[in-house]
Coordinates of C-alpha atoms in Angstrom, one line a residue:
K28 CA 11.2 39.3 -43.3
L29 CA 15.0 39.3 -43.8
G30 CA 15.4 39.3 -40.0
A31 CA 13.1 36.3 -39.7
F32 CA 15.0 34.5 -42.6
L33 CA 18.3 35.1 -40.9
N34 CA 16.8 33.9 -37.6
F35 CA 17.6 37.1 -35.6
K36 CA 15.4 36.9 -32.5
N37 CA 16.9 39.6 -30.3
L38 CA 17.0 42.6 -32.5
Q39 CA 15.4 44.8 -29.9
T40 CA 18.2 44.1 -27.3
C41 CA 21.2 42.7 -29.2
L42 CA 23.1 45.5 -31.0
K43 CA 25.3 43.1 -32.9
D44 CA 22.3 41.3 -34.5
A45 CA 20.8 44.7 -35.4
I46 CA 24.0 45.9 -37.1
I47 CA 24.4 42.6 -39.1
L48 CA 20.7 42.8 -40.2
D49 CA 21.3 46.4 -41.3
Y50 CA 24.3 45.3 -43.3
Y51 CA 22.3 42.8 -45.3
V52 CA 19.2 44.9 -45.7
S53 CA 21.2 47.8 -47.0
G54 CA 23.0 45.6 -49.5
F55 CA 19.7 44.0 -50.6
L56 CA 18.0 47.4 -51.2
W57 CA 21.1 48.6 -53.1
A58 CA 21.0 45.6 -55.4
R59 CA 17.3 46.1 -56.0
G60 CA 18.0 49.7 -56.9
M61 CA 20.6 48.4 -59.4
N62 CA 17.8 46.3 -61.1
F63 CA 19.8 43.1 -60.6
S64 CA 18.3 39.8 -61.8
I65 CA 17.5 37.0 -59.4
V66 CA 20.8 35.3 -60.1
Q67 CA 22.7 38.6 -59.7
H68 CA 20.9 39.2 -56.4
S69 CA 21.9 35.8 -55.2
K70 CA 25.5 36.2 -56.1
F71 CA 25.7 39.7 -54.6
M72 CA 24.1 38.6 -51.3
T73 CA 26.5 35.6 -51.2
L74 CA 29.4 38.0 -51.7
L75 CA 28.2 40.1 -48.8
D76 CA 27.9 37.0 -46.6
M77 CA 31.4 35.7 -47.6
L78 CA 33.0 39.1 -46.9
L79 CA 31.4 39.2 -43.4
H80 CA 32.4 35.5 -42.8
N81 CA 36.1 36.3 -43.7
L82 CA 36.0 39.2 -41.2
R83 CA 34.2 37.5 -38.4
T84 CA 35.5 33.9 -38.6
L85 CA 38.8 34.1 -40.5
H86 CA 39.9 37.4 -39.0
M87 CA 40.9 38.6 -42.4
S88 CA 42.5 42.0 -42.6
L89 CA 41.3 44.8 -44.8
E90 CA 44.1 44.3 -47.3
D91 CA 43.4 40.6 -47.5
S92 CA 39.6 41.2 -47.9
I93 CA 40.3 43.6 -50.8
K94 CA 42.6 41.1 -52.5
W95 CA 40.0 38.3 -52.0
L96 CA 37.3 40.5 -53.5
G97 CA 39.4 41.2 -56.6
E98 CA 39.9 37.4 -57.1
V99 CA 36.2 36.7 -56.7
M100 CA 35.2 39.5 -59.0
A101 CA 37.6 38.1 -61.6
E102 CA 35.7 34.9 -61.4
I103 CA 32.1 36.2 -61.6
G104 CA 32.8 39.4 -63.6
P105 CA 34.2 40.1 -67.1
T106 CA 37.9 39.7 -67.8
H107 CA 40.0 39.8 -70.9
I108 CA 40.2 36.0 -70.9
Q109 CA 37.4 34.5 -73.0
K110 CA 34.9 32.6 -70.7
P111 CA 31.6 31.0 -71.5
E112 CA 28.8 33.5 -71.5
E113 CA 26.9 31.8 -68.7
W114 CA 29.8 32.4 -66.3
I115 CA 29.7 36.1 -66.8
I116 CA 27.3 37.3 -64.0
F117 CA 28.1 41.0 -63.9
D118 CA 29.3 43.4 -66.7
V119 CA 32.0 46.0 -66.2
K120 CA 29.7 48.7 -65.1
Q121 CA 28.0 46.5 -62.5
A122 CA 31.3 45.1 -61.2
N123 CA 32.6 48.7 -60.7
A124 CA 29.4 49.7 -58.9
I125 CA 29.7 46.7 -56.6
I126 CA 33.3 47.6 -55.7
D127 CA 32.3 51.2 -55.1
Y128 CA 29.4 50.1 -52.8
L129 CA 31.6 47.8 -50.8
K130 CA 34.1 50.6 -50.4
I131 CA 31.6 53.0 -48.8
S132 CA 29.8 50.3 -46.8
L133 CA 32.0 47.6 -45.4
F134 CA 35.6 48.7 -46.2
Q135 CA 35.2 52.2 -45.0
H136 CA 33.9 51.0 -41.6
Y137 CA 36.1 47.9 -41.4
K138 CA 37.7 48.8 -38.1
L139 CA 34.2 49.3 -36.6
Y140 CA 33.1 45.8 -37.7
E141 CA 36.3 44.4 -36.3
F142 CA 35.7 46.1 -33.0
M143 CA 32.1 44.7 -33.0
F144 CA 33.2 41.1 -33.5
Y145 CA 36.5 41.0 -31.6
S146 CA 36.1 43.4 -28.6
A147 CA 34.2 42.3 -25.5
R148 CA 31.9 45.0 -24.3
E149 CA 30.4 45.5 -20.8
E150 CA 26.7 44.7 -20.5
I151 CA 24.7 47.8 -20.3
V152 CA 22.3 47.8 -17.3
I153 CA 19.0 49.2 -18.6
G154 CA 17.0 48.4 -15.5
T155 CA 17.6 48.0 -11.8
E156 CA 15.5 46.9 -8.8
E157 CA 15.7 48.7 -5.5
V158 CA 14.0 47.8 -2.3
I159 CA 13.0 50.9 -0.2
E160 CA 12.1 50.4 3.5
V161 CA 9.5 52.8 4.6
V162 CA 9.7 54.2 8.1
K163 CA 6.9 53.0 10.3
P164 CA 4.6 55.7 11.6
A165 CA 5.7 56.7 15.1
S166 CA 3.8 58.5 17.9
S167 CA 6.7 60.8 18.5
P168 CA 8.2 63.3 16.0
F169 CA 11.4 61.3 15.8
P170 CA 11.7 57.9 14.0
D171 CA 13.1 54.8 15.7
P172 CA 16.9 54.7 15.9
L173 CA 18.7 53.0 13.0
E174 CA 20.6 49.7 13.6
E175 CA 23.9 51.3 12.4
G176 CA 23.2 54.5 14.3
I177 CA 23.2 55.4 17.9
S178 CA 22.4 53.0 20.7
F179 CA 18.8 52.7 22.0
E180 CA 19.9 53.9 25.5
I181 CA 21.2 57.2 24.2
Y182 CA 18.2 57.6 21.9
S183 CA 15.7 56.9 24.7
K184 CA 17.5 59.2 27.1
F185 CA 18.3 62.2 25.0
I186 CA 16.4 62.1 21.7
E187 CA 13.0 60.5 22.4
P188 CA 10.9 63.3 23.8
P189 CA 8.8 62.6 26.9
L190 CA 5.0 63.0 26.9
T191 CA 3.8 66.1 25.2
M192 CA 2.5 69.1 27.1
D193 CA -1.0 68.6 25.7
T194 CA -1.2 65.1 27.1
E195 CA 0.1 66.3 30.5
M196 CA -2.3 69.3 30.6
K197 CA -5.2 67.0 29.7
G198 CA -4.2 64.7 32.5
L199 CA -3.9 67.6 34.9
D200 CA -7.3 69.0 33.9
Q201 CA -8.8 65.6 34.5
E202 CA -7.3 65.3 37.9
Q203 CA -8.4 68.8 38.8
A204 CA -11.9 68.1 37.5
S205 CA -12.1 64.9 39.6
E206 CA -10.8 66.8 42.6
E207 CA -13.3 69.5 42.1
S208 CA -16.2 67.0 41.7
Q209 CA -15.0 65.2 44.8
S210 CA -14.7 68.5 46.8
E211 CA -18.2 69.5 45.6
T212 CA -19.5 66.1 46.8
D213 CA -17.8 66.5 50.2
T214 CA -19.0 70.1 50.4
S215 CA -22.6 69.0 49.9
D216 CA -22.2 66.8 53.0
M217 CA -20.5 69.4 55.2
D218 CA -19.4 73.0 54.8
L219 CA -15.6 72.9 55.0
L220 CA -15.2 76.6 54.6
A221 CA -17.1 77.4 57.8
G222 CA -15.1 79.6 60.0
F223 CA -12.9 81.0 57.2
T224 CA -13.1 84.5 55.9
I225 CA -12.9 85.6 52.3
E226 CA -9.4 86.9 52.8
D227 CA -8.2 83.6 54.2
I228 CA -9.7 81.7 51.2
K229 CA -8.1 84.2 48.7
S230 CA -4.7 83.7 50.4
V231 CA -4.9 80.0 50.3
L232 CA -6.0 80.0 46.6
D233 CA -3.1 82.4 45.7
Q234 CA -0.6 80.1 47.4
V235 CA -2.0 76.9 45.7
T236 CA -2.1 78.7 42.3
D237 CA 1.5 79.8 42.7
D238 CA 2.6 76.3 43.6
I239 CA 0.9 74.8 40.6
F240 CA 2.3 77.3 38.1
T241 CA 5.8 77.0 39.6
S242 CA 5.6 73.2 39.2
I243 CA 4.4 73.5 35.6
Q244 CA 7.1 76.1 34.8
T245 CA 9.7 73.8 36.3
E246 CA 8.5 70.8 34.2
I247 CA 8.4 73.0 31.0
N248 CA 12.0 74.2 31.6
E249 CA 13.2 70.6 32.2
K250 CA 11.6 69.4 29.0
L251 CA 13.0 72.3 27.0
Q252 CA 16.4 71.5 28.4
I253 CA 16.0 67.9 27.3
Q254 CA 15.0 69.0 23.8
E255 CA 17.8 71.4 23.5
E256 CA 20.4 68.7 24.6
A257 CA 18.9 66.3 22.0
F258 CA 19.1 68.9 19.2
N259 CA 22.7 69.8 20.2
A260 CA 23.7 66.1 20.1
R261 CA 22.2 65.7 16.7
I262 CA 23.9 68.8 15.4
E263 CA 27.3 67.6 16.7
K264 CA 26.7 64.2 15.1
L265 CA 26.0 65.9 11.8
K266 CA 29.1 68.1 12.0
K267 CA 31.3 65.0 12.7
A268 CA 29.6 63.2 9.7

């Protein structure tokens, strides 16, 4: 309720407003514990507000604030000079209690209040927004080259792997299957093996098999060489980085 009365709207984010509200709430609860009357409550809260005004607006030093408090207490408290009874707001015990309270609340932390009002503080970043770009799924195990990375020519030549062995083997099997089906069709029309012995057929098949395996082994070695060069290039790049 006191925060709404003082029109503090940013208590959850503004540290200065929260400190000032705590200053007033602590003083109000202390005065209630002293069983002050309504008039005494009003005078005491006005005293708290004036002390804070002197600090924040008039830039009054600690010594000047203490002197000012003594003059004010002489006006609203008891003195040796005879004054009308309606002017005496606090008795001696209450006046001493007020001075003791201000000593441990405002005056003891005067430098901190000065720092709060006079020193500019950096804004604390309590949240940030980041945009993360997700790599698009690629058919190859390597992602696309970065714009600030290597050139596309080097990437496509050394890093991007050629077609996988599975794809080539499937294509080879399909070709062999089509050739076999074609040969079976042709054989159904005429016997191409007429006049050849079993030994001749075995010799031809062994030669064809050796040629096929030699070609496959050469392709495998070439692909392994490309992969090895690609990994070496990446390792050298990481070392330089």
